[in-house]
PDB file of C-alpha atoms in Angstrom:
ATOM      1  CA  UNK T   1      -0.152  -0.024   0.044  1.00 63.00           C
ATOM      2  CA  UNK T   2       2.899   2.314   0.509  1.00 63.00           C
ATOM      3  CA  UNK T   3       4.272   1.674  -2.874  1.00 66.00           C
ATOM      4  CA  UNK T   4       0.894   2.427  -4.234  1.00 65.00           C
ATOM      5  CA  UNK T   5       0.769   5.792  -2.356  1.00 60.00           C
ATOM      6  CA  UNK T   6       3.931   6.306  -3.600  1.00 63.00           C
ATOM      7  CA  UNK T   7       2.945   5.932  -7.241  1.00 66.00           C
ATOM      8  CA  UNK T   8       0.054   7.914  -6.641  1.00 65.00           C
ATOM      9  CA  UNK T   9       1.801  10.751  -5.509  1.00 68.00           C
ATOM     10  CA  UNK T  10       4.394  10.454  -8.502  1.00 71.00           C
ATOM     11  CA  UNK T  11       1.251  10.574 -10.950  1.00 70.00           C
ATOM     12  CA  UNK T  12      -0.340  13.122  -8.778  1.00 70.00           C
ATOM     13  CA  UNK T  13       2.869  15.486 -10.015  1.00 70.00           C
ATOM     14  CA  UNK T  14       2.826  14.401 -13.507  1.00 70.00           C
ATOM     15  CA  UNK T  15      -0.523  15.330 -14.089  1.00 68.00           C
ATOM     16  CA  UNK T  16      -0.486  18.775 -12.940  1.00 70.00           C
ATOM     17  CA  UNK T  17       3.470  19.777 -13.724  1.00 72.00           C
ATOM     18  CA  UNK T  18       3.412  18.180 -17.215  1.00 71.00           C
ATOM     19  CA  UNK T  19      -0.487  17.645 -18.489  1.00 72.00           C
ATOM     20  CA  UNK T  20      -1.990  20.600 -16.901  1.00 75.00           C
ATOM     21  CA  UNK T  21       0.082  23.142 -18.549  1.00 78.00           C
ATOM     22  CA  UNK T  22      -0.532  21.338 -21.980  1.00 79.00           C
ATOM     23  CA  UNK T  23      -4.212  21.578 -21.494  1.00 79.00           C
ATOM     24  CA  UNK T  24      -3.966  25.438 -20.621  1.00 83.00           C
ATOM     25  CA  UNK T  25      -1.933  25.746 -23.748  1.00 82.00           C
ATOM     26  CA  UNK T  26      -4.843  23.902 -25.720  1.00 80.00           C
ATOM     27  CA  UNK T  27      -7.520  25.679 -24.303  1.00 81.00           C
ATOM     28  CA  UNK T  28      -5.803  28.851 -24.577  1.00 83.00           C
ATOM     29  CA  UNK T  29      -5.568  27.987 -28.625  1.00 81.00           C
ATOM     30  CA  UNK T  30      -9.034  27.039 -28.688  1.00 80.00           C
ATOM     31  CA  UNK T  31     -10.355  30.421 -27.035  1.00 81.00           C
ATOM     32  CA  UNK T  32      -8.130  32.297 -28.922  1.00 80.00           C
ATOM     33  CA  UNK T  33      -8.316  31.092 -32.598  1.00 76.00           C
ATOM     34  CA  UNK T  34     -11.460  29.111 -32.861  1.00 65.00           C
ATOM     35  CA  UNK T  35     -14.948  29.424 -32.537  1.00 59.00           C
ATOM     36  CA  UNK T  36     -16.109  26.054 -31.912  1.00 68.00           C
ATOM     37  CA  UNK T  37     -14.277  22.721 -30.159  1.00 70.00           C
ATOM     38  CA  UNK T  38     -13.991  19.953 -32.219  1.00 72.00           C
ATOM     39  CA  UNK T  39     -15.301  16.426 -31.018  1.00 75.00           C
ATOM     40  CA  UNK T  40     -11.834  14.998 -30.747  1.00 76.00           C
ATOM     41  CA  UNK T  41     -10.714  17.803 -28.679  1.00 73.00           C
ATOM     42  CA  UNK T  42     -13.887  17.655 -26.589  1.00 75.00           C
ATOM     43  CA  UNK T  43     -12.887  14.064 -25.786  1.00 79.00           C
ATOM     44  CA  UNK T  44      -9.529  15.068 -24.967  1.00 74.00           C
ATOM     45  CA  UNK T  45     -10.733  17.655 -22.603  1.00 76.00           C
ATOM     46  CA  UNK T  46     -13.131  14.997 -20.853  1.00 79.00           C
ATOM     47  CA  UNK T  47     -10.445  12.459 -20.677  1.00 78.00           C
ATOM     48  CA  UNK T  48      -7.839  14.912 -19.288  1.00 76.00           C
ATOM     49  CA  UNK T  49     -10.381  16.089 -16.514  1.00 78.00           C
ATOM     50  CA  UNK T  50     -11.844  12.706 -15.662  1.00 77.00           C
ATOM     51  CA  UNK T  51      -8.135  11.356 -15.130  1.00 74.00           C
ATOM     52  CA  UNK T  52      -6.967  14.293 -13.120  1.00 74.00           C
ATOM     53  CA  UNK T  53      -9.743  14.073 -10.742  1.00 75.00           C
ATOM     54  CA  UNK T  54      -9.271  10.315 -10.205  1.00 73.00           C
ATOM     55  CA  UNK T  55      -5.630  10.639  -9.764  1.00 73.00           C
ATOM     56  CA  UNK T  56      -6.134  13.198  -6.824  1.00 74.00           C
ATOM     57  CA  UNK T  57      -9.053  10.672  -5.533  1.00 72.00           C
ATOM     58  CA  UNK T  58      -6.994   7.843  -6.065  1.00 70.00           C
ATOM     59  CA  UNK T  59      -3.863   9.132  -4.122  1.00 68.00           C
ATOM     60  CA  UNK T  60      -6.284  10.609  -1.093  1.00 68.00           C
ATOM     61  CA  UNK T  61      -7.422   6.848  -0.444  1.00 65.00           C
ATOM     62  CA  UNK T  62      -4.056   5.641  -0.649  1.00 65.00           C
ATOM     63  CA  UNK T  63      -2.606   7.730   1.456  1.00 62.00           C
ATOM     64  CA  UNK T  64      -5.303   7.129   4.109  1.00 63.00           C
ATOM     65  CA  UNK T  65      -4.703   3.449   3.721  1.00 60.00           C
ATOM     66  CA  UNK T  66      -1.056   3.658   4.472  1.00 61.00           C
ATOM     67  CA  UNK T  67      -1.888   5.178   7.962  1.00 62.00           C
ATOM     68  CA  UNK T  68      -2.844   2.453  10.494  1.00 61.00           C
ATOM     69  CA  UNK T  69      -5.085   4.999  12.741  1.00 59.00           C
ATOM     70  CA  UNK T  70      -7.274   6.206   9.446  1.00 62.00           C
ATOM     71  CA  UNK T  71     -10.535   4.330   7.958  1.00 64.00           C
ATOM     72  CA  UNK T  72     -10.923   3.947   4.530  1.00 60.00           C
ATOM     73  CA  UNK T  73     -12.957   6.090   2.356  1.00 67.00           C
ATOM     74  CA  UNK T  74     -16.447   4.415   1.719  1.00 69.00           C
ATOM     75  CA  UNK T  75     -17.532   4.253  -2.090  1.00 70.00           C
ATOM     76  CA  UNK T  76     -20.027   6.815  -2.158  1.00 77.00           C
ATOM     77  CA  UNK T  77     -17.603   9.031  -0.360  1.00 73.00           C
ATOM     78  CA  UNK T  78     -14.958   8.189  -3.294  1.00 76.00           C
ATOM     79  CA  UNK T  79     -17.560   9.000  -5.789  1.00 83.00           C
ATOM     80  CA  UNK T  80     -18.549  12.411  -4.056  1.00 83.00           C
ATOM     81  CA  UNK T  81     -15.198  13.180  -3.761  1.00 83.00           C
ATOM     82  CA  UNK T  82     -14.374  12.729  -7.348  1.00 84.00           C
ATOM     83  CA  UNK T  83     -17.296  14.789  -8.368  1.00 87.00           C
ATOM     84  CA  UNK T  84     -16.438  17.824  -6.166  1.00 87.00           C
ATOM     85  CA  UNK T  85     -12.371  17.647  -7.586  1.00 85.00           C
ATOM     86  CA  UNK T  86     -13.840  17.455 -10.821  1.00 86.00           C
ATOM     87  CA  UNK T  87     -15.911  20.715 -10.457  1.00 89.00           C
ATOM     88  CA  UNK T  88     -13.318  22.727  -8.769  1.00 89.00           C
ATOM     89  CA  UNK T  89     -10.361  21.475 -11.672  1.00 87.00           C
ATOM     90  CA  UNK T  90     -12.808  22.310 -14.456  1.00 88.00           C
ATOM     91  CA  UNK T  91     -13.796  25.561 -13.214  1.00 91.00           C
ATOM     92  CA  UNK T  92      -9.968  26.469 -12.325  1.00 91.00           C
ATOM     93  CA  UNK T  93      -8.680  25.268 -15.583  1.00 88.00           C
ATOM     94  CA  UNK T  94     -11.247  26.987 -17.784  1.00 89.00           C
ATOM     95  CA  UNK T  95     -10.624  30.142 -15.912  1.00 91.00           C
ATOM     96  CA  UNK T  96      -7.259  30.194 -16.348  1.00 91.00           C
ATOM     97  CA  UNK T  97      -7.215  29.010 -19.932  1.00 89.00           C
ATOM     98  CA  UNK T  98      -9.510  31.803 -20.796  1.00 91.00           C
ATOM     99  CA  UNK T  99      -7.303  34.325 -19.374  1.00 92.00           C
ATOM    100  CA  UNK T 100      -4.414  32.729 -20.860  1.00 91.00           C
ATOM    101  CA  UNK T 101      -5.727  33.564 -24.531  1.00 89.00           C
ATOM    102  CA  UNK T 102      -6.037  37.343 -23.808  1.00 90.00           C
ATOM    103  CA  UNK T 103      -2.955  38.020 -21.786  1.00 91.00           C
ATOM    104  CA  UNK T 104      -0.549  35.122 -22.221  1.00 89.00           C
ATOM    105  CA  UNK T 105       2.606  36.758 -20.400  1.00 91.00           C
ATOM    106  CA  UNK T 106       0.493  38.328 -17.662  1.00 92.00           C
ATOM    107  CA  UNK T 107      -1.302  35.181 -16.772  1.00 91.00           C
ATOM    108  CA  UNK T 108       1.925  33.165 -16.881  1.00 90.00           C
ATOM    109  CA  UNK T 109       3.301  35.607 -14.257  1.00 93.00           C
ATOM    110  CA  UNK T 110       0.573  35.642 -11.812  1.00 92.00           C
ATOM    111  CA  UNK T 111       0.323  31.695 -11.818  1.00 90.00           C
ATOM    112  CA  UNK T 112       3.901  31.801 -10.886  1.00 92.00           C
ATOM    113  CA  UNK T 113       3.180  34.208  -8.239  1.00 93.00           C
ATOM    114  CA  UNK T 114       0.189  32.136  -7.037  1.00 92.00           C
ATOM    115  CA  UNK T 115       2.477  28.946  -7.065  1.00 90.00           C
ATOM    116  CA  UNK T 116       5.307  31.085  -5.069  1.00 92.00           C
ATOM    117  CA  UNK T 117       2.797  32.295  -2.565  1.00 93.00           C
ATOM    118  CA  UNK T 118       0.939  28.757  -2.050  1.00 90.00           C
ATOM    119  CA  UNK T 119       4.567  27.126  -1.859  1.00 89.00           C
ATOM    120  CA  UNK T 120       6.119  29.589   0.753  1.00 92.00           C
ATOM    121  CA  UNK T 121       2.820  29.096   2.884  1.00 90.00           C
ATOM    122  CA  UNK T 122       3.081  25.313   3.173  1.00 87.00           C
ATOM    123  CA  UNK T 123       6.742  25.726   3.794  1.00 89.00           C
ATOM    124  CA  UNK T 124       6.147  27.985   6.793  1.00 89.00           C
ATOM    125  CA  UNK T 125       2.872  26.361   8.148  1.00 86.00           C
ATOM    126  CA  UNK T 126       3.115  22.624   7.608  1.00 82.00           C
ATOM    127  CA  UNK T 127       7.124  22.378   7.421  1.00 80.00           C
ATOM    128  CA  UNK T 128       7.167  18.939   5.217  1.00 77.00           C
ATOM    129  CA  UNK T 129      10.451  17.302   5.940  1.00 79.00           C
ATOM    130  CA  UNK T 130      11.315  14.805   2.886  1.00 75.00           C
ATOM    131  CA  UNK T 131      15.170  15.811   2.712  1.00 75.00           C
ATOM    132  CA  UNK T 132      17.671  17.120   5.278  1.00 80.00           C
ATOM    133  CA  UNK T 133      18.058  20.347   3.142  1.00 82.00           C
ATOM    134  CA  UNK T 134      15.737  23.008   3.869  1.00 85.00           C
ATOM    135  CA  UNK T 135      16.382  24.370   0.338  1.00 88.00           C
ATOM    136  CA  UNK T 136      15.016  20.796  -1.099  1.00 87.00           C
ATOM    137  CA  UNK T 137      11.977  20.914   1.359  1.00 86.00           C
ATOM    138  CA  UNK T 138      11.316  24.343  -0.222  1.00 89.00           C
ATOM    139  CA  UNK T 139      11.374  23.350  -3.516  1.00 87.00           C
ATOM    140  CA  UNK T 140       9.118  20.317  -2.794  1.00 83.00           C
ATOM    141  CA  UNK T 141       6.344  22.654  -1.519  1.00 86.00           C
ATOM    142  CA  UNK T 142       6.803  25.279  -4.488  1.00 88.00           C
ATOM    143  CA  UNK T 143       5.672  22.073  -6.535  1.00 84.00           C
ATOM    144  CA  UNK T 144       2.621  21.834  -4.586  1.00 83.00           C
ATOM    145  CA  UNK T 145       2.214  25.567  -5.133  1.00 87.00           C
ATOM    146  CA  UNK T 146       1.605  24.935  -8.578  1.00 85.00           C
ATOM    147  CA  UNK T 147      -0.416  21.813  -7.959  1.00 84.00           C
ATOM    148  CA  UNK T 148      -2.569  24.506  -6.156  1.00 87.00           C
ATOM    149  CA  UNK T 149      -3.141  26.512  -9.008  1.00 88.00           C
ATOM    150  CA  UNK T 150      -6.164  23.947  -9.363  1.00 85.00           C
ATOM    151  CA  UNK T 151      -6.847  21.984  -6.491  1.00 83.00           C
ATOM    152  CA  UNK T 152      -6.048  22.000  -2.783  1.00 83.00           C
ATOM    153  CA  UNK T 153      -4.179  18.576  -1.369  1.00 78.00           C
ATOM    154  CA  UNK T 154      -2.822  18.435   1.876  1.00 75.00           C
ATOM    155  CA  UNK T 155       1.080  17.981   2.095  1.00 75.00           C
ATOM    156  CA  UNK T 156       0.982  15.915   5.245  1.00 71.00           C
ATOM    157  CA  UNK T 157      -1.425  14.458   7.681  1.00 66.00           C
ATOM    158  CA  UNK T 158      -2.937  17.253   9.653  1.00 67.00           C
ATOM    159  CA  UNK T 159      -6.382  19.016  10.199  1.00 69.00           C
ATOM    160  CA  UNK T 160      -7.415  20.785   6.860  1.00 73.00           C
ATOM    161  CA  UNK T 161     -10.688  22.450   7.658  1.00 76.00           C
ATOM    162  CA  UNK T 162      -9.281  25.902   7.887  1.00 82.00           C
ATOM    163  CA  UNK T 163      -6.731  25.209   5.275  1.00 84.00           C
ATOM    164  CA  UNK T 164     -10.087  24.271   2.748  1.00 83.00           C
ATOM    165  CA  UNK T 165     -11.685  27.424   3.940  1.00 87.00           C
ATOM    166  CA  UNK T 166      -8.672  29.661   3.066  1.00 89.00           C
ATOM    167  CA  UNK T 167      -7.519  27.921  -0.097  1.00 90.00           C
ATOM    168  CA  UNK T 168     -11.410  27.887  -1.578  1.00 91.00           C
ATOM    169  CA  UNK T 169     -12.340  31.400  -0.477  1.00 92.00           C
ATOM    170  CA  UNK T 170      -8.880  32.837  -2.012  1.00 91.00           C
ATOM    171  CA  UNK T 171      -9.517  30.908  -5.337  1.00 91.00           C
ATOM    172  CA  UNK T 172     -13.213  31.882  -5.481  1.00 93.00           C
ATOM    173  CA  UNK T 173     -12.373  35.538  -5.353  1.00 94.00           C
ATOM    174  CA  UNK T 174      -9.836  35.109  -8.084  1.00 92.00           C
ATOM    175  CA  UNK T 175     -12.048  33.262 -10.585  1.00 93.00           C
ATOM    176  CA  UNK T 176     -14.787  35.702  -9.593  1.00 94.00           C
ATOM    177  CA  UNK T 177     -12.411  38.668 -10.184  1.00 93.00           C
ATOM    178  CA  UNK T 178     -11.067  37.304 -13.512  1.00 93.00           C
ATOM    179  CA  UNK T 179     -14.976  36.224 -14.850  1.00 93.00           C
ATOM    180  CA  UNK T 180     -16.261  39.859 -13.801  1.00 93.00           C
ATOM    181  CA  UNK T 181     -13.272  41.632 -15.575  1.00 90.00           C
ATOM    182  CA  UNK T 182     -12.419  39.457 -18.632  1.00 91.00           C
ATOM    183  CA  UNK T 183     -14.663  36.471 -19.253  1.00 89.00           C
ATOM    184  CA  UNK T 184     -17.941  36.302 -21.368  1.00 89.00           C
ATOM    185  CA  UNK T 185     -20.959  35.893 -19.212  1.00 90.00           C
ATOM    186  CA  UNK T 186     -21.971  32.252 -20.199  1.00 89.00           C
ATOM    187  CA  UNK T 187     -18.759  31.315 -19.426  1.00 89.00           C
ATOM    188  CA  UNK T 188     -18.546  33.205 -16.134  1.00 92.00           C
ATOM    189  CA  UNK T 189     -21.688  31.517 -15.322  1.00 93.00           C
ATOM    190  CA  UNK T 190     -20.311  27.911 -16.100  1.00 92.00           C
ATOM    191  CA  UNK T 191     -16.827  28.597 -13.902  1.00 92.00           C
ATOM    192  CA  UNK T 192     -18.744  30.388 -10.731  1.00 94.00           C
ATOM    193  CA  UNK T 193     -21.282  27.765 -10.792  1.00 94.00           C
ATOM    194  CA  UNK T 194     -18.916  24.981 -10.994  1.00 92.00           C
ATOM    195  CA  UNK T 195     -16.722  26.144  -8.137  1.00 93.00           C
ATOM    196  CA  UNK T 196     -19.549  26.633  -5.733  1.00 93.00           C
ATOM    197  CA  UNK T 197     -21.469  23.507  -6.736  1.00 93.00           C
ATOM    198  CA  UNK T 198     -17.672  21.887  -5.549  1.00 91.00           C
ATOM    199  CA  UNK T 199     -17.714  23.841  -2.590  1.00 92.00           C
ATOM    200  CA  UNK T 200     -21.297  22.612  -1.560  1.00 92.00           C
ATOM    201  CA  UNK T 201     -19.932  18.744  -2.588  1.00 89.00           C
ATOM    202  CA  UNK T 202     -16.927  19.538  -0.101  1.00 87.00           C
ATOM    203  CA  UNK T 203     -19.468  20.319   2.509  1.00 88.00           C
ATOM    204  CA  UNK T 204     -21.672  17.284   1.939  1.00 87.00           C
ATOM    205  CA  UNK T 205     -18.769  15.001   1.954  1.00 82.00           C
ATOM    206  CA  UNK T 206     -17.264  16.255   5.180  1.00 80.00           C
ATOM    207  CA  UNK T 207     -20.454  16.286   6.796  1.00 83.00           C
ATOM    208  CA  UNK T 208     -22.131  12.622   5.402  1.00 79.00           C
ATOM    209  CA  UNK T 209     -19.768  10.702   3.865  1.00 71.00           C
ATOM    210  CA  UNK T 210     -16.247  11.389   5.617  1.00 64.00           C
ATOM    211  CA  UNK T 211     -14.575   8.151   7.250  1.00 65.00           C
ATOM    212  CA  UNK T 212     -14.454  10.047  10.447  1.00 61.00           C
ATOM    213  CA  UNK T 213     -18.223  10.736  10.564  1.00 50.00           C
ATOM    214  CA  UNK T 214     -20.128   7.415   9.430  1.00 46.00           C
ATOM    215  CA  UNK T 215     -19.175   3.913   8.949  1.00 47.00           C
ATOM    216  CA  UNK T 216     -17.039   2.526   5.611  1.00 46.00           C
ATOM    217  CA  UNK T 217     -19.297  -0.209   4.863  1.00 40.00           C
ATOM    218  CA  UNK T 218     -20.430   1.540   1.415  1.00 40.00           C
TER     219      UNK T 218
END
């Protein structure tokens, strides 16, 4: 189980450090140069969003299974977790992709600042120790900062309620600001609605489906 968790961890970084920037670039090209999305591109985006949400969900479950004091996530909990991860990831990717189609250099700069801010915050608050060098630990946190462009996942086992609260509020404000200033109304409604739906599903998950609140038989 530890090996499976480590593999899921590597896949998580692969998804966000390699696949996610590619999809942002593809979305920016689509928004900038075409009026519609072809069936092939639509299938590619659906597969990407589904796989990245599944990757995070699988890693979170494996991470619980390797800890003897943690209960497994029930099937309905895993399904709900997958849905809210999908909603949040789609919302953030669409928002970043559209703004990148208008202001590519500025978007890259803002994303870099966001990643550095989140990575530095993780380094100061959680202080993960995966190496003896503080510099290497900081680089590790910066990698998580890139992941936090799209979704929150804990660096280490610790209470996450307030972390989710601060992170989701911060990203919702970013999405709202971008939608009001730069994004067309129909797409803005979809982006904000998906993010709010994701937040609602997180609340339902932690109040009704989390292993610490219910039995994990189903």
